[in-house]
Coordinates of C-alpha atoms in Angstrom, one line a residue:
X244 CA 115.0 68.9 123.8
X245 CA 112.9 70.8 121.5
X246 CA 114.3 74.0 122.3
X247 CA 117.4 72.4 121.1
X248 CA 115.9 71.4 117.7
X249 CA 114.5 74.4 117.1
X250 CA 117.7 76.6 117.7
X251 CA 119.0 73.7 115.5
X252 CA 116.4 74.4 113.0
X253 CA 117.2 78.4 113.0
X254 CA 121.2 77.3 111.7
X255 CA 120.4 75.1 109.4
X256 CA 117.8 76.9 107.4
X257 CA 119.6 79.8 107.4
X258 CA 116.7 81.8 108.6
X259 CA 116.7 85.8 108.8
X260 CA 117.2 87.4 111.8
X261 CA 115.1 90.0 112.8
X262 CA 117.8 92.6 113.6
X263 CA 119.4 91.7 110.2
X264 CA 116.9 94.1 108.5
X265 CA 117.6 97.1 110.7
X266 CA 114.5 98.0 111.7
X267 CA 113.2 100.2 114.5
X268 CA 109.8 101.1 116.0
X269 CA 110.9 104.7 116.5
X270 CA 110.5 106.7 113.5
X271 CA 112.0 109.8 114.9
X272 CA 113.9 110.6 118.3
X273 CA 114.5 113.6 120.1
X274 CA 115.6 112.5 123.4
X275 CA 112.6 114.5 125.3
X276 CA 110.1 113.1 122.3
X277 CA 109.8 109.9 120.1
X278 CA 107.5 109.1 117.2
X279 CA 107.0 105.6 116.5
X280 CA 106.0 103.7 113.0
X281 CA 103.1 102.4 114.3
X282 CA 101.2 106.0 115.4
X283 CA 102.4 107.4 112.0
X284 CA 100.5 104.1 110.6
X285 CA 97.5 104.9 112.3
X286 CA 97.4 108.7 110.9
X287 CA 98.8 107.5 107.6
X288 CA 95.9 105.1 107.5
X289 CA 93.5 107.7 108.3
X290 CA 94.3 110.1 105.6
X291 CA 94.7 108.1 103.0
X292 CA 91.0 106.7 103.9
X293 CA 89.9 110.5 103.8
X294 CA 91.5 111.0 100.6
X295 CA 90.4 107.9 99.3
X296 CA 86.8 108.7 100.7
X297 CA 86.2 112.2 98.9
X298 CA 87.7 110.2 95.5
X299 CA 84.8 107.5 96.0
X300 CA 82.4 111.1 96.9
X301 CA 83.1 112.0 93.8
X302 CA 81.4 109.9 91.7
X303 CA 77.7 109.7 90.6
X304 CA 75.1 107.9 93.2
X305 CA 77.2 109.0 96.7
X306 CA 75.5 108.5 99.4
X307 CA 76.8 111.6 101.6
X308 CA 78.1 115.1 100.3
X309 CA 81.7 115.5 100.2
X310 CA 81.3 118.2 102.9
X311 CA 80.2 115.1 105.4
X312 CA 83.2 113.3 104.8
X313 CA 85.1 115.6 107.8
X314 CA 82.2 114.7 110.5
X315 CA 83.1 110.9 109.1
X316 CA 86.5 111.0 109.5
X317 CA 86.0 112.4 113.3
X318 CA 83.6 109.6 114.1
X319 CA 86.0 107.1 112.7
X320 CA 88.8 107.9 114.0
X321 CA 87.0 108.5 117.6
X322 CA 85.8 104.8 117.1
X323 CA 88.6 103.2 115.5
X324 CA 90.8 104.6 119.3
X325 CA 87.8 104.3 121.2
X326 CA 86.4 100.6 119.9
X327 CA 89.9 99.4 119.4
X328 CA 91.4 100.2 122.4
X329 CA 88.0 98.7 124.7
X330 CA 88.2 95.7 122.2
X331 CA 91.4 94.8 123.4
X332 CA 90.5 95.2 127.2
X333 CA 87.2 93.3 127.0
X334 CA 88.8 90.4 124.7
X335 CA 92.0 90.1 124.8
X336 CA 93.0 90.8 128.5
X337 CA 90.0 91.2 130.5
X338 CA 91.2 90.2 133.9
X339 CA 94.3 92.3 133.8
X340 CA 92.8 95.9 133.0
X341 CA 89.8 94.4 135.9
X342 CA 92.3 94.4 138.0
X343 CA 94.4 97.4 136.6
X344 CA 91.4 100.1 135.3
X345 CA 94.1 102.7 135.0
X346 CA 96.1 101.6 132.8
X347 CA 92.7 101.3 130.4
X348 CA 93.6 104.7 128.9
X349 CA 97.2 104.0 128.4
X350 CA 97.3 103.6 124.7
X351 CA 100.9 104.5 124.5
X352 CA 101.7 101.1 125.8
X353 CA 100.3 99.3 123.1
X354 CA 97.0 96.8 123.0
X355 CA 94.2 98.0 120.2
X356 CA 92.0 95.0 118.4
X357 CA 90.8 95.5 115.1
X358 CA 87.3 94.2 116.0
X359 CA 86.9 96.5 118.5
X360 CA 87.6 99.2 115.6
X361 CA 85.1 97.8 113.7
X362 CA 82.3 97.8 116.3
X363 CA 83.6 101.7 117.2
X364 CA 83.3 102.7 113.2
X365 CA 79.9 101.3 113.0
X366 CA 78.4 103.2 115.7
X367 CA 80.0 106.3 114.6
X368 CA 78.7 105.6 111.4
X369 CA 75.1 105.3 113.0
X370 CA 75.6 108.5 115.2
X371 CA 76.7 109.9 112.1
X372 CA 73.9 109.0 109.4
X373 CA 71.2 109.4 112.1
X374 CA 72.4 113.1 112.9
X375 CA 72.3 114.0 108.5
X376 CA 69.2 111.6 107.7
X377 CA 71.5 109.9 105.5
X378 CA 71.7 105.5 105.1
X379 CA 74.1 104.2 106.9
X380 CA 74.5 100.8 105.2
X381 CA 75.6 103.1 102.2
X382 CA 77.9 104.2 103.6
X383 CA 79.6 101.9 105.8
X384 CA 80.0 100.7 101.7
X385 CA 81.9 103.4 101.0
X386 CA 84.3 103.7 104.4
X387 CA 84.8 100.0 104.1
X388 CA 86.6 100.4 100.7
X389 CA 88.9 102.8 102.6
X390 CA 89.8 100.7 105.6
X391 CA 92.5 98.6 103.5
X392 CA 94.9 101.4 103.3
X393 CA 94.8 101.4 107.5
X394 CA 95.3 97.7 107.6
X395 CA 98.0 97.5 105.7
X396 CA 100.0 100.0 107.3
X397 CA 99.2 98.4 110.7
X398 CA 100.3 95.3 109.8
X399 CA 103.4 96.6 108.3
X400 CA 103.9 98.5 111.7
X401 CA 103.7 95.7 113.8
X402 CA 106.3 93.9 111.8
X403 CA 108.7 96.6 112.3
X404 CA 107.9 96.6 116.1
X405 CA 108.7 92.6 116.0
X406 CA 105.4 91.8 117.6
X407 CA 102.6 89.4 116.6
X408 CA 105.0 87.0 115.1
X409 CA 103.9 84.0 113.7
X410 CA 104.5 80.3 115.0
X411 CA 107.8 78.4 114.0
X412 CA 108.7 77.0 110.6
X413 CA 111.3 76.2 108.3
X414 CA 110.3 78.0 105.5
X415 CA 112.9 80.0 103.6
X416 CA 111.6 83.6 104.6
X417 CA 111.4 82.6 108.5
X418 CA 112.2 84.9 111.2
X419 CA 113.8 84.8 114.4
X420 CA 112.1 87.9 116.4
X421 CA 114.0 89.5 119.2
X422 CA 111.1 88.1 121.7
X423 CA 110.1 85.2 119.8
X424 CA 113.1 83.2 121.3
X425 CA 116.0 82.1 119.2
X426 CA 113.2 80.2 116.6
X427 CA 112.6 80.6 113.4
X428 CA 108.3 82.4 113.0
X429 CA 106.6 83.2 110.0
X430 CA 106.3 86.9 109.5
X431 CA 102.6 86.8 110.0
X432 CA 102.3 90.3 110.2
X433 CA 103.0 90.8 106.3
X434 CA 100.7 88.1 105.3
X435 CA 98.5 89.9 107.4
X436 CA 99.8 93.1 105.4
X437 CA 98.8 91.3 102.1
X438 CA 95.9 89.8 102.5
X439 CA 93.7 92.3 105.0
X440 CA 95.8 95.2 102.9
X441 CA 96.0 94.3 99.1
X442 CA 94.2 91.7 98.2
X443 CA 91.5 92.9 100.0
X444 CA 91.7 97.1 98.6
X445 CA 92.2 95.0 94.9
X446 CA 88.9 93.4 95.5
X447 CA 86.9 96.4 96.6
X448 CA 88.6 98.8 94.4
X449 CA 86.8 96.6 91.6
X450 CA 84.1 96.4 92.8
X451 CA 83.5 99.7 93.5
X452 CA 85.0 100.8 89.8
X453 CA 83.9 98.0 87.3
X454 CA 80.8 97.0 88.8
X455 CA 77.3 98.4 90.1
X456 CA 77.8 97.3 94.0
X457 CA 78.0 100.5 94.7
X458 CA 74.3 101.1 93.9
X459 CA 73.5 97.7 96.0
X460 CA 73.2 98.9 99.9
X461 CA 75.5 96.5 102.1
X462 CA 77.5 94.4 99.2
X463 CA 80.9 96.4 99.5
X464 CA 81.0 96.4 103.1
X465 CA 79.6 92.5 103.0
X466 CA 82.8 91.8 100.9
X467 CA 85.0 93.5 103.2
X468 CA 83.4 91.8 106.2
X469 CA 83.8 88.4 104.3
X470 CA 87.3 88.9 102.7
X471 CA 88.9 90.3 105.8
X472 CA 87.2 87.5 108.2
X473 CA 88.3 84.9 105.5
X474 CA 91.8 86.0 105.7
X475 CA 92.2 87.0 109.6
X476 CA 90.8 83.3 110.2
X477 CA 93.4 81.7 107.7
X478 CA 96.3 83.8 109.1
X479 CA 95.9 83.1 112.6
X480 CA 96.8 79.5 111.3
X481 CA 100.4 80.5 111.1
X482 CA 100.4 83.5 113.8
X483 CA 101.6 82.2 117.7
X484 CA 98.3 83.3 120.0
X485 CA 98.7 85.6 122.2
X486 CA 100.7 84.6 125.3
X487 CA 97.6 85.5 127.8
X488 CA 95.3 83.2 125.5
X489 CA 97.5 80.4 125.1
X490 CA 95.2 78.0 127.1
X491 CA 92.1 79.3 125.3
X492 CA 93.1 78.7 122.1
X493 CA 94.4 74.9 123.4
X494 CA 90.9 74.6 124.5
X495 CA 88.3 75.8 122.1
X496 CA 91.5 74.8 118.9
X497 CA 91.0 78.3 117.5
X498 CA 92.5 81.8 118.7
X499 CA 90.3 84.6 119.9
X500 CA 91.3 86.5 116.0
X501 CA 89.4 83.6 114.8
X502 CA 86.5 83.4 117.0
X503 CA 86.1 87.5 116.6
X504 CA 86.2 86.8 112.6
X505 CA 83.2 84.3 112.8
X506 CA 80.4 86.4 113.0
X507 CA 82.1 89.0 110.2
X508 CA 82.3 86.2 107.8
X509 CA 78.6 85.3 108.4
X510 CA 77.4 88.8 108.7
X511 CA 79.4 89.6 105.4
X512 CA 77.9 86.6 103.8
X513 CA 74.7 87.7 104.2
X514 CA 74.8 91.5 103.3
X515 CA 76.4 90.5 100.1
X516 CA 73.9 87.7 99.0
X517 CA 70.8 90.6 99.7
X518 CA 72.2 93.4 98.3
X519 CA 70.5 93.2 95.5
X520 CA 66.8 93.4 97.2
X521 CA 68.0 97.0 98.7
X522 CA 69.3 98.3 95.1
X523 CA 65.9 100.1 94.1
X524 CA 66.0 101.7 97.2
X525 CA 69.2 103.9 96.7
X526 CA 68.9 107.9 96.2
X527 CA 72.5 109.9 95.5
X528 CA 72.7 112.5 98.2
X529 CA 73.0 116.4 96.9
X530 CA 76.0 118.2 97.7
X531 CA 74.0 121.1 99.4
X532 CA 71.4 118.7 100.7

């Protein structure tokens, strides 16, 4: 019965459908290779963030020399595949990958979390500071402003590979996605796209530029912590969980996005409201230090 409302629903709001737009996950196909849009996102992401990074370098008080952006870069990107990919196995689908270890490596299929990124770019960021004597809160400030670009482009990807659609609705801009059944979704990968993407670069790009948090260890990565938990909690409102944690989120009432984004809001919280206690302890890094 409510499979036939819902199919109802789709006709009579009109509602896009996803193969309407012409979209495809492969950017590029060669028969005996394919490049998709979401592993051009991923090394999009990254080089804007390295281009973005030696921008940020540039000006006065940096906390690493511009030739340490390249060791950053490598330890980021090892953590963001590394973290992301284990993040996914360890809380998303645990008892699958327990009982099929070999598919662990298997990126190609798909499967990367964004918290697991985070924890991977923070302990490359350790390994990395430790190695130059630099701070590390410093700059985890300055890699967080670059994350955005990343986000965006992710979210964008996953739209275009019709995954991680959002729950049904009848609002004008609905969805049907080819494996959402014959319902209308929200696209909860582009509000995703706006919020974690935009919104959240906009914020930090004025903090960084009109503002002094850049001299006030842990306040621009506090406010990406706190922006981007904020708006992963709120979106996960309108975004179907995933089909292996349908019965956790019936139990605990919130999705596993939402339980991961918990500590980032408080963590976030609190590096931005004592910021200002590390600010006289900052010292701009020489480029030939």
């Amino acid at each position: 019965m409510i499979d036939v409302l819902l199919t109802t629903l789709t006709i009579s709001t009109g509602a896009i459908r996803f193969e309407e737009l012409g979209l495809s996950p492969i950017a590029l196909d060669l028969g005996f290779f394919q490049l998709r849009w979401y592993s051009l996102a991923y090394l999009a992401g990254i080089v804007l963030g390295w281009w973005y990074l030696m921008k940020l370098l540039g000006q006065p008080g940096a906390p690493m020399a511009r030739r340490h952006a390249d060791d950053m870069v490598f330890y980021a990107t090892l953590g963001i595949i590394l973290g992301g990919r284990l993040g996914y196995v360890l809380f998303y689908r645990p008892l699958y990958y327990l009982q099929n270890p070999i598919e662990i490596p298997q990126l190609w299929d798909g499967g990367m979390s964004f918290h697991g990124g985070v924890i991977g770019v923070t302990l490359g960021i350790l390994w990395m500071a430790r190695q130059h004597k630099l701070d590390w809160l410093r700059i985890h400030d300055y890699v967080a402003c670059c994350v955005p670009f990343g986000l965006f482009l992710g979210r964008v990807a996953n739209f275009v590979n019709g995954e991680l659609w959002g729950r049904t609705t009848d609002v004008p801009w609905a969805i049907v996605f080819p494996d959402g059944g014959p319902f209308p979704r929200h696209p909860s990968q582009l509000y995703e796209a706006l919020l974690e993407g935009i919104v959240l670069f906009l914020i930090l790009w004025y903090m960084f530029w009109r503002t002094r948090a850049r001299y006030q260890p842990g306040r621009l990565v506090g406010a990406f912590l706190l922006v981007y938990g904020l708006s992963r909690f709120f979106v996960e409102f309108f975004r179907e969980a995933d089909a292996q944690l349908m019965e956790f989120a019936r139990m605990t009432h919130l999705h596993m996005g939402q339980w991961l984004s918990l500590p980032m809001i408080l963590g976030g919280l609190y590096l931005v409201l004592t910021a200002g206690r590390r600010a006289a302890n900052v010292r701009p890094v020489p480029e030939n230090a």
